[in-house]
Short mmCIF file of C-alpha atoms in Angstrom, two decimals:
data_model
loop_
_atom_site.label_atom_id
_atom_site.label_comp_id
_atom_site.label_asym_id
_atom_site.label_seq_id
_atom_site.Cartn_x
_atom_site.Cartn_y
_atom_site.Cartn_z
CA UNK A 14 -91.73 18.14 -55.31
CA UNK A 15 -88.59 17.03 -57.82
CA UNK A 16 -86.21 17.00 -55.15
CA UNK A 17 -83.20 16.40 -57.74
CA UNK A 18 -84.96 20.20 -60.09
CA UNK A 19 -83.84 23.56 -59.55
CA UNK A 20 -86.11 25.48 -61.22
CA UNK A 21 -83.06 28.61 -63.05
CA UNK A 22 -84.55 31.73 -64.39
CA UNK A 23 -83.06 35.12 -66.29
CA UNK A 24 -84.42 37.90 -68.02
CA UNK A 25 -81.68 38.83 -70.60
CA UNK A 26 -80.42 36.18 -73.03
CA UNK A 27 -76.54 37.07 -72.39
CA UNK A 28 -78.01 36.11 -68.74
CA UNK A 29 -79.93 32.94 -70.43
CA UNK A 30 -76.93 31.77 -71.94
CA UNK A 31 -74.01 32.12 -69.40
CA UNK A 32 -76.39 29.66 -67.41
CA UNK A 33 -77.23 27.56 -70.37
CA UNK A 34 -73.24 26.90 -70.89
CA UNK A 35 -73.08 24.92 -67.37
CA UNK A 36 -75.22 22.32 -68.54
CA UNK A 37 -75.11 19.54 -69.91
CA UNK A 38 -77.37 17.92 -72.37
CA UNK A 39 -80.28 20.58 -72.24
CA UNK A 40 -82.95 19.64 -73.79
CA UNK A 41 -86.13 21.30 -74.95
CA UNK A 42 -89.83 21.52 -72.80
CA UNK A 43 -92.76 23.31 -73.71
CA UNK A 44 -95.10 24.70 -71.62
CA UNK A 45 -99.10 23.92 -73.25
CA UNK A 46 -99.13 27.76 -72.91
CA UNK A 47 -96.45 28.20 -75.43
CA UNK A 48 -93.69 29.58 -72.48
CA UNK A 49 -90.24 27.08 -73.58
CA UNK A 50 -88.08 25.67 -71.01
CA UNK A 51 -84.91 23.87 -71.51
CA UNK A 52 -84.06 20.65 -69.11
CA UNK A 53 -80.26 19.66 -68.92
CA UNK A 54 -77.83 18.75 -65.90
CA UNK A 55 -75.26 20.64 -64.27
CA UNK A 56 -72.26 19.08 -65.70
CA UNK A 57 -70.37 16.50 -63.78
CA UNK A 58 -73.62 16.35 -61.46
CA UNK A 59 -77.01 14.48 -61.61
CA UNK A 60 -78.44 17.92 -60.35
CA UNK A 61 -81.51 18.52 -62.81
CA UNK A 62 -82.15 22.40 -64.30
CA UNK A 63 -84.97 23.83 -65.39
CA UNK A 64 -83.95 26.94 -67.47
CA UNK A 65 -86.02 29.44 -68.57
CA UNK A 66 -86.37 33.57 -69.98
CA UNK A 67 -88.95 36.24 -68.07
CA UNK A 68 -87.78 39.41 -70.33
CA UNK A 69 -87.38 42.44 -67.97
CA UNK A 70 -89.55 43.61 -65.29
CA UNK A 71 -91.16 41.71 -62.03
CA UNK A 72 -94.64 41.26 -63.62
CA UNK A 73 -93.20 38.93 -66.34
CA UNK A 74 -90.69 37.16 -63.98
CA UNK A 75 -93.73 36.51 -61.60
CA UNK A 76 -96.02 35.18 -64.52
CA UNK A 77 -92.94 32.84 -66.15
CA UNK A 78 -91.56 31.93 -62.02
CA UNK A 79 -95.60 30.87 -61.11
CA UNK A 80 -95.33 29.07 -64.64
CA UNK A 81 -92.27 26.91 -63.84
CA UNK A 82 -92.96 26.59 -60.24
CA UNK A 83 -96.41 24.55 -61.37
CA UNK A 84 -95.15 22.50 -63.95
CA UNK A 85 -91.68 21.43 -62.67
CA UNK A 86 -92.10 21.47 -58.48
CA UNK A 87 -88.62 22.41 -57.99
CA UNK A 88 -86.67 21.62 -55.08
CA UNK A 89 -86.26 26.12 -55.45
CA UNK A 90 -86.33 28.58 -57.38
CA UNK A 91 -83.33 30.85 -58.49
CA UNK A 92 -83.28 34.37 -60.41
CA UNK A 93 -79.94 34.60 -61.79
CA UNK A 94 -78.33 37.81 -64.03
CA UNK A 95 -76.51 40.89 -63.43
CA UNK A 96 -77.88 43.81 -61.42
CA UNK A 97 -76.53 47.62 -60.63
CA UNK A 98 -74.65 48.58 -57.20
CA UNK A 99 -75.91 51.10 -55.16
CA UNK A 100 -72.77 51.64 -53.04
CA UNK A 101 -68.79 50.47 -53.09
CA UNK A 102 -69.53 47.51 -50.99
CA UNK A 103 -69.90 45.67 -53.69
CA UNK A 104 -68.00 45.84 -56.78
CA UNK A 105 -67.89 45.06 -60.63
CA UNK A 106 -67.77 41.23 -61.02
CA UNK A 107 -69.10 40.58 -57.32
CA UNK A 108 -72.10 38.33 -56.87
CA UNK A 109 -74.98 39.52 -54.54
CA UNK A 110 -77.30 37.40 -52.93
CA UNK A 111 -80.49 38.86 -51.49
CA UNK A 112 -80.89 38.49 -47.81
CA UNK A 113 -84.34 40.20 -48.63
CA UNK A 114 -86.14 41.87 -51.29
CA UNK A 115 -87.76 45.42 -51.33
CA UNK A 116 -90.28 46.18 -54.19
CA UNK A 117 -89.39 49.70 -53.39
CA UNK A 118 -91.95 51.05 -55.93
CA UNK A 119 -94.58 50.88 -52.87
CA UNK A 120 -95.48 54.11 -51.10
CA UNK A 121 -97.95 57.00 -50.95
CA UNK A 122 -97.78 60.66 -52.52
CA UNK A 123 -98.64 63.26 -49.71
CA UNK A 124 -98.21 66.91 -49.73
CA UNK A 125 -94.65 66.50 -47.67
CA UNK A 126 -93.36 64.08 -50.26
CA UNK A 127 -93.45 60.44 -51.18
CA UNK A 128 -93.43 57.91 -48.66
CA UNK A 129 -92.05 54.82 -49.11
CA UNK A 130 -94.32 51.49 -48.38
CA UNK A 131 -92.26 48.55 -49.76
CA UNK A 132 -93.41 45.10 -49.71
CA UNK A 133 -90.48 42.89 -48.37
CA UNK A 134 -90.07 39.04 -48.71
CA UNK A 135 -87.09 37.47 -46.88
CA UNK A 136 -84.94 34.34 -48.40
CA UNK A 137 -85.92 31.17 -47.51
CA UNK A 138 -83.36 30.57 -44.13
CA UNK A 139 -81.96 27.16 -45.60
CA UNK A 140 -81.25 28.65 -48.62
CA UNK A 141 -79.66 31.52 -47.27
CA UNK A 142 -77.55 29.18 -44.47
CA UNK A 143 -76.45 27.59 -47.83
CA UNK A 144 -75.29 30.67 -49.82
CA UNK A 145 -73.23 31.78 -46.35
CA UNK A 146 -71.63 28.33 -46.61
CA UNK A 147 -70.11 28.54 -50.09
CA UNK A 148 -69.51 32.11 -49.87
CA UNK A 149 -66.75 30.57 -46.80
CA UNK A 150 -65.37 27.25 -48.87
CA UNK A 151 -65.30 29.86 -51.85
CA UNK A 152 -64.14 27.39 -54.73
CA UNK A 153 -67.60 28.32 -56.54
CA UNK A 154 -65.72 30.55 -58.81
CA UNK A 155 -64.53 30.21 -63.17
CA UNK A 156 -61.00 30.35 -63.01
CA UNK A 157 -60.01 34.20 -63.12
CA UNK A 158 -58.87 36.25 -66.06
CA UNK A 159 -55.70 37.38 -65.87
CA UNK A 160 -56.54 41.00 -65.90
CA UNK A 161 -59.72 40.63 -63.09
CA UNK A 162 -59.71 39.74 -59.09
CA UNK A 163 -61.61 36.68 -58.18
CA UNK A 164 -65.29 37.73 -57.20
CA UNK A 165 -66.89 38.08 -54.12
CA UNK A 166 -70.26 36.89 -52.46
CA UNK A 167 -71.99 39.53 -50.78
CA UNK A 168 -75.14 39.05 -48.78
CA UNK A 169 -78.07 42.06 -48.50
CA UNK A 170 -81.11 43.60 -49.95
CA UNK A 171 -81.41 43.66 -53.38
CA UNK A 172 -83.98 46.69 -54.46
CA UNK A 173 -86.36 45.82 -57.52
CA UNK A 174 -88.70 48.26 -59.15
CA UNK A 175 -90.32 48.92 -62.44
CA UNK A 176 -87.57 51.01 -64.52
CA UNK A 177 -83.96 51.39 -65.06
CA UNK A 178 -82.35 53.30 -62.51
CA UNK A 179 -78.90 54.84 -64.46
CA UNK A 180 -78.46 58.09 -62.42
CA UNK A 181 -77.05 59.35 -59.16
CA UNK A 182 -78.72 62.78 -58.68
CA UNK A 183 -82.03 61.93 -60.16
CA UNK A 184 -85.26 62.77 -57.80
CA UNK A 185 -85.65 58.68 -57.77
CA UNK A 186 -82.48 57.89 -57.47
CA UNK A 187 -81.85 60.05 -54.02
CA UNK A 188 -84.85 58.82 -52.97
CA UNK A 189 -83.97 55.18 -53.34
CA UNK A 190 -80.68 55.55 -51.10
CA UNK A 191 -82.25 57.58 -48.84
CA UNK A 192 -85.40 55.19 -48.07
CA UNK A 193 -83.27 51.51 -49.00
CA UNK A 194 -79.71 52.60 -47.87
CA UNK A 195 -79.08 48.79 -46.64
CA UNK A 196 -79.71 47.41 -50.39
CA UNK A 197 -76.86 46.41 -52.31
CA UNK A 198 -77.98 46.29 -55.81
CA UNK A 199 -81.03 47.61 -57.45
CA UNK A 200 -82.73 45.69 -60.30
CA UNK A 201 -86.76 44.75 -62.01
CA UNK A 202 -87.28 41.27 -61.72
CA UNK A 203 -86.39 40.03 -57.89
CA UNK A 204 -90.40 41.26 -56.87
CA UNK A 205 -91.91 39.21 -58.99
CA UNK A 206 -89.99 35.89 -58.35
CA UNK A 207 -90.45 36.41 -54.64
CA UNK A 208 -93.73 36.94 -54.71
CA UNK A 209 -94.79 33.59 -56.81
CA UNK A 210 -92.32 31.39 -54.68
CA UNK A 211 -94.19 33.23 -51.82
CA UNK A 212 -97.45 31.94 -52.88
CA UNK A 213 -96.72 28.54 -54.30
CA UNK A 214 -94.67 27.82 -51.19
CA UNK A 215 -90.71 27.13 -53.17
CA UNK A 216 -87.95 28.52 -51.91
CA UNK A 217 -86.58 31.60 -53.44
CA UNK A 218 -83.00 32.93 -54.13
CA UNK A 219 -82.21 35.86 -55.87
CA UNK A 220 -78.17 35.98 -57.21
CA UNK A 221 -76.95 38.85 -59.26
CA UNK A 222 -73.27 39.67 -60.73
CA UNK A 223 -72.63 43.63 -60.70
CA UNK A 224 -72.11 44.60 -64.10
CA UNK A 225 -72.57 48.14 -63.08
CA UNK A 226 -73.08 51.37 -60.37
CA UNK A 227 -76.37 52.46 -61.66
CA UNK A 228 -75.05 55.59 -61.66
CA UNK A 229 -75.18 57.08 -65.42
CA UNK A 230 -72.53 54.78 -66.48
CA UNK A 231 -74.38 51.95 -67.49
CA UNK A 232 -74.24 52.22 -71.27
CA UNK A 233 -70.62 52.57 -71.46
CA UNK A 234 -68.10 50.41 -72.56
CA UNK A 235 -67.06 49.44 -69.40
CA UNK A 236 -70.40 48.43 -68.59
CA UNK A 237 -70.40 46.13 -71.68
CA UNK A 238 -67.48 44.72 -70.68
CA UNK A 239 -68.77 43.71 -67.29
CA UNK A 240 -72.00 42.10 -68.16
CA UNK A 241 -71.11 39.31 -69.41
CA UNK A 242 -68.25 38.89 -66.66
CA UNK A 243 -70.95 39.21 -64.07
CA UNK A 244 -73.60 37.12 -65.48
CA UNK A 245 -70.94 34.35 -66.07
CA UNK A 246 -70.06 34.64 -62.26
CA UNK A 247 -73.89 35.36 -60.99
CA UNK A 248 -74.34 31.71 -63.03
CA UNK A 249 -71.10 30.05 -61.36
CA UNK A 250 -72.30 30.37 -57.92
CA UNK A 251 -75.95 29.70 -58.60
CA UNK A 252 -75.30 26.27 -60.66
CA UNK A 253 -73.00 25.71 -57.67
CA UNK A 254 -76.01 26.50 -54.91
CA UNK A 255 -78.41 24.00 -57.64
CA UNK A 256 -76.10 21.43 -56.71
CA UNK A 257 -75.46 21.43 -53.50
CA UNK A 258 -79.26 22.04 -53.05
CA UNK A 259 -79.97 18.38 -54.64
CA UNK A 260 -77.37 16.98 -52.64
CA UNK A 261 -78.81 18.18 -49.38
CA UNK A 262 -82.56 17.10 -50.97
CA UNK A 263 -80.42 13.19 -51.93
CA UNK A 264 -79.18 13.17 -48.31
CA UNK A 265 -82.49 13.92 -46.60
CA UNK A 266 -84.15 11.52 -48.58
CA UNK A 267 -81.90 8.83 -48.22
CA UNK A 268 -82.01 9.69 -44.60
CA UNK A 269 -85.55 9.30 -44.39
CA UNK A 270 -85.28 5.95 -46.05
CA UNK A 271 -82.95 4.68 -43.47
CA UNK A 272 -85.43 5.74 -40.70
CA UNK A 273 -88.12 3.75 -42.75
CA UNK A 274 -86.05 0.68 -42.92
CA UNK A 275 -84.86 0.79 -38.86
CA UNK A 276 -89.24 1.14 -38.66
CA UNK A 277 -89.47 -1.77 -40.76
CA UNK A 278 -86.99 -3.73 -39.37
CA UNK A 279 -88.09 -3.02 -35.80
CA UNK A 280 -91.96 -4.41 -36.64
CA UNK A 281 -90.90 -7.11 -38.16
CA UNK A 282 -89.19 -8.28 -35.03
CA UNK A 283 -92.14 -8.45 -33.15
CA UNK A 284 -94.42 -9.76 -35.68
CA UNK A 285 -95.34 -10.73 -39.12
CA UNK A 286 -98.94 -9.44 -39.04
CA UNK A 287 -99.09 -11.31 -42.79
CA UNK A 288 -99.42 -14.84 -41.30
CA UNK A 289 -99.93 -13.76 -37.64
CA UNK A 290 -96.46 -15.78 -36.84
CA UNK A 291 -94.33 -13.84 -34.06
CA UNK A 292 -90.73 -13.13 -35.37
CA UNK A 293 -87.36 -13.12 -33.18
CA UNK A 294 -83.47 -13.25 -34.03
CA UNK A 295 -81.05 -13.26 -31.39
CA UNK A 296 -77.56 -14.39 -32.54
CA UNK A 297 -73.85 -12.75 -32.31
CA UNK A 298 -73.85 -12.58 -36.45
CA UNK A 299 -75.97 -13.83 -38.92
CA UNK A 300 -74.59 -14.26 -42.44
CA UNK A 301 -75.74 -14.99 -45.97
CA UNK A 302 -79.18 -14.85 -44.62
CA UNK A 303 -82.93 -13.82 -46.03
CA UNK A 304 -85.62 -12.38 -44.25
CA UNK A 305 -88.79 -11.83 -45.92
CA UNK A 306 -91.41 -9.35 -44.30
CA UNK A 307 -94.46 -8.95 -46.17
CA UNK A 308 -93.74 -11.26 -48.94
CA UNK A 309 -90.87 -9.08 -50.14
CA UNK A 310 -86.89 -11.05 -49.66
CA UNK A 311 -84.07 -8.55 -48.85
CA UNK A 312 -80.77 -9.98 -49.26
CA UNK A 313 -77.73 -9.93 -47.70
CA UNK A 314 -75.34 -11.30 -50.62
CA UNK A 315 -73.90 -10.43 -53.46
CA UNK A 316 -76.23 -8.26 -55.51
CA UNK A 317 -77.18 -8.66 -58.76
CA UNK A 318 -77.59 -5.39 -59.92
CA UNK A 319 -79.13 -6.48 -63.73
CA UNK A 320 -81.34 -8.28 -61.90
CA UNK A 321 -82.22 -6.10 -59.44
CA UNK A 322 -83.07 -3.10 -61.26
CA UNK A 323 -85.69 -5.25 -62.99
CA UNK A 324 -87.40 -5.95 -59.11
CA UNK A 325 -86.78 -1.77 -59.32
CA UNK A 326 -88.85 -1.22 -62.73
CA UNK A 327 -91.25 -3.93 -61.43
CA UNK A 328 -91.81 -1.27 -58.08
CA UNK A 329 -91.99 1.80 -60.26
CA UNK A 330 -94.31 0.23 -62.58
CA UNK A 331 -96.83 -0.73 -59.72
CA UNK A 332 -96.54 2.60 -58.33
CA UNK A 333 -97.83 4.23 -61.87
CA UNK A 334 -100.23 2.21 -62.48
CA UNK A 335 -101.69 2.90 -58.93
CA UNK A 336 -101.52 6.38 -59.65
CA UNK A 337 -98.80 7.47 -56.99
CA UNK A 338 -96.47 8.56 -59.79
CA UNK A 339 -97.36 10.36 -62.96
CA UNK A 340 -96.47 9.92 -66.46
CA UNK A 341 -93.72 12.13 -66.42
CA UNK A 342 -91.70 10.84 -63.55
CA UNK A 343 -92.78 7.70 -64.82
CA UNK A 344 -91.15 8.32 -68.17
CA UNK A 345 -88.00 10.03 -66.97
CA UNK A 346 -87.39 7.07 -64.25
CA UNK A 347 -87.55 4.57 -67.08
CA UNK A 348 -84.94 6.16 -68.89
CA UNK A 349 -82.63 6.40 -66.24
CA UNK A 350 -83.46 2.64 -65.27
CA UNK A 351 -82.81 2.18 -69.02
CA UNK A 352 -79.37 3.55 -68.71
CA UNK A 353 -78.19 2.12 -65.71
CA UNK A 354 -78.97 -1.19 -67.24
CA UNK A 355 -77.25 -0.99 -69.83
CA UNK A 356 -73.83 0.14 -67.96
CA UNK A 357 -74.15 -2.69 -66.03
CA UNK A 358 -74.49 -5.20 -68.55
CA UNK A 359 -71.21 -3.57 -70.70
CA UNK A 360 -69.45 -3.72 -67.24
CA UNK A 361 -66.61 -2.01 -69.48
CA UNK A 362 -64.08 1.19 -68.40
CA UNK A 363 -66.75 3.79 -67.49
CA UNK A 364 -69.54 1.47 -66.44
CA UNK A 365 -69.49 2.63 -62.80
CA UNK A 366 -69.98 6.51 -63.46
CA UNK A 367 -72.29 5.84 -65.78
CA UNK A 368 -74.82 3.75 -63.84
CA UNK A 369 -73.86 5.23 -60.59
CA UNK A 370 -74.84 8.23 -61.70
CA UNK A 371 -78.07 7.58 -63.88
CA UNK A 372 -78.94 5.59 -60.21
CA UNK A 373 -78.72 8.88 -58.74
CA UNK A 374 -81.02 11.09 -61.26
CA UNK A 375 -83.09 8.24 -60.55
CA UNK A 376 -83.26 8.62 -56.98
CA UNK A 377 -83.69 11.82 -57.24
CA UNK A 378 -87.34 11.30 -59.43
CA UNK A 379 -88.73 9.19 -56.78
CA UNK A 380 -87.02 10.63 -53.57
CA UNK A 381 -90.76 10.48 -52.22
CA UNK A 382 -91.06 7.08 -52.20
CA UNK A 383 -88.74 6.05 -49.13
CA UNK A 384 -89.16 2.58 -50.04
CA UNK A 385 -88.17 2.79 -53.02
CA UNK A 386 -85.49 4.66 -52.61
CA UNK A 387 -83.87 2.59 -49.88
CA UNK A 388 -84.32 -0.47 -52.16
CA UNK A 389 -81.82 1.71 -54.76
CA UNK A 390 -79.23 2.51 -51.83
CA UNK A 391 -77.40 -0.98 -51.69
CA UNK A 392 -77.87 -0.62 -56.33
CA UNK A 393 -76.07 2.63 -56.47
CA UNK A 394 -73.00 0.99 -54.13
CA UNK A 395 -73.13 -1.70 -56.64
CA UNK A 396 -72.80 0.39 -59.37
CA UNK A 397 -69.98 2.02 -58.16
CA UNK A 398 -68.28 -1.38 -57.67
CA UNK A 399 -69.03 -2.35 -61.64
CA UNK A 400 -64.70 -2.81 -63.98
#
């Protein structure tokens, strides 16, 4: 899993593109099956996205969601765009995310009537704890027009089905409040996207701005002013959720590694099964000292961090060529090693952001190597310490 990748979908290009303007440095990939991604950061962050279109309707967003799910491994998945309330709880410019998902098109015709058999898939609960979290600290939001309120984040079931719901007192349309009276918003894509994260095992969340009341206004002019307010807003909070998503991925990890290194440090203070030799330090402080375990010397001075990223891309170049990491990771890890490098050895005004934060894409790549990563911890405090 890229624990530092969000995975950011859309069906509509206005959608596509109020998404597209929160990164930074996107840059083309191309699925061998022709489907085109773009790759960037969210900017100001070292969280990774994965952008990409569906078009409209669940079957395409479940083909493209399975698509990017296999070739990325996100740390989620998120369907972002605009969607169409179904009651006044939530209003124009609002941001919904789904608590669950009905794929309300489900159900059996019977001489009494239709009866409704959805298929429901529920957001992934750390996801959702998330969401609730920044909906409270609410500083997610574009600074307000002058002319709007700032938007809400409202939590419920978003309805998806297979065609453009636009009335009130249309057969469908009663039917749908009647049978899914708890769901906010109504929408075509949120099905789909559920249903691939639900097989491939990746979290899901599904954030839409109301641009509308689905409710025979939706091809007015107020409805083309509020798109693109609420896809801008829908893409606000969910660049916002990306990041705070990698950070919680960073701070596991790094978490993990300390646990490893406490493990490590524990064995190697009963024995050193290398040369059979038993081990044991007992002192009130110990300074400027080495202790090798396994042939490899940790430090406790001054680091070097030139040299030290060189032990780094000495690690990550044993790993590939074992086979633990692929070509891809391997290729994206030795650009970022590249770049950190090279701050350090300017050591100029803007050195420390710069390698502190290509550090952190790069711990990111290999967050599944705890050793690794914990031999970048004391690097990316070094960085931060470069002129």
């Amino acid at each position: 899993m890229s624990k530092d990748l969000v995975v950011i979908l859309t069906a509509l290009n206005l959608e596509y593109q109020a998404v597209r303007g929160k990164l930074a440095g996107p840059r083309s990939h191309l699925h061998e099956r022709g489907t085109r991604f773009e790759v960037g950061t969210v900017q100001g962050t070292s969280c990774r996205v994965a952008l990409g279109l569906t078009s409209k309707g669940n079957h395409s967003a479940a083909v493209i969601a399975e698509r990017a799910i296999q070739e990325f491994s996100p740390a989620a998945v998120l369907f972002v765009g605009v969607a169409g309330a179904l009651w006044d709880t939530a209003r124009l410019g609002d941001v919904v995310m789904a608590t669950h998902v009905y794929a309300y098109h489900g159900g059996t015709s019977e001489d009494d009537g239709l009866k409704a058999r959805p298929r429901v898939w529920e957001a992934a609960h750390g996801i959702s704890q998330l969401g609730s979290h920044l909906a409270r600290v609410n500083d997610w939001a574009d600074e307000t027009p002058a002319r709007g309120r700032t938007p809400q984040v409202r939590f419920g079931a978003i309805a998806a089905g297979e065609i453009v719901q636009n009335s009130k007192i249309s057969a469908e349309a009663r039917w749908i409040r009647q049978h899914y009276n708890d769901a906010l918003a109504i929408e075509m894509e949120a099905a789909g996207v559920a249903q691939a994260g639900h097989l491939n095992g990746a979290p899901v969340a599904i954030i839409r701005g109301i641009s509308d009341r689905a409710d025979g206004t939706k091809s007015s002019a107020k409805d083309r002013d509020w798109q693109p307010r609420a896809a801008a807003n829908a893409a606000a909070f969910a660049t916002r959720l990306a990041v705070e998503l990698v950070s919680e991925q960073e701070q596991m990890a790094m978490s993990q590694a300390d646990r490893a290194q406490t493990s490590d440090r524990r064995t190697a203070g009963v024995s050193n099964t290398a040369n059979g030799s038993t081990v044991g330090i007992m002192a009130g402080s110990v300074k400027e000292s080495s202790v090798y375990v396994h042939g490899a010397p940790r430090t406790t001075g001054p680091v070097d961090l030139v040299t030290e990223l060189e032990g780094v891309r000495e690690h990550l170049n044993r790993l590939h060529a074992e086979g633990a990491i692929d070509d891809d990771t391997n290729c994206e890890a030795r650009t970022e090693l590249d770049a950190a490098r090279l701050a350090a050895q300017e050591n100029t005004p803007g050195s420390s952001r710069a390698a502190t934060m290509a550090l952190k894409r790069l711990r990111g790549l290999i967050a599944d190597f705890p050793e690794l990563v914990a031999r970048l911890a004391p690097l990316v405090v070094a960085a931060g310490d470069l002129s």
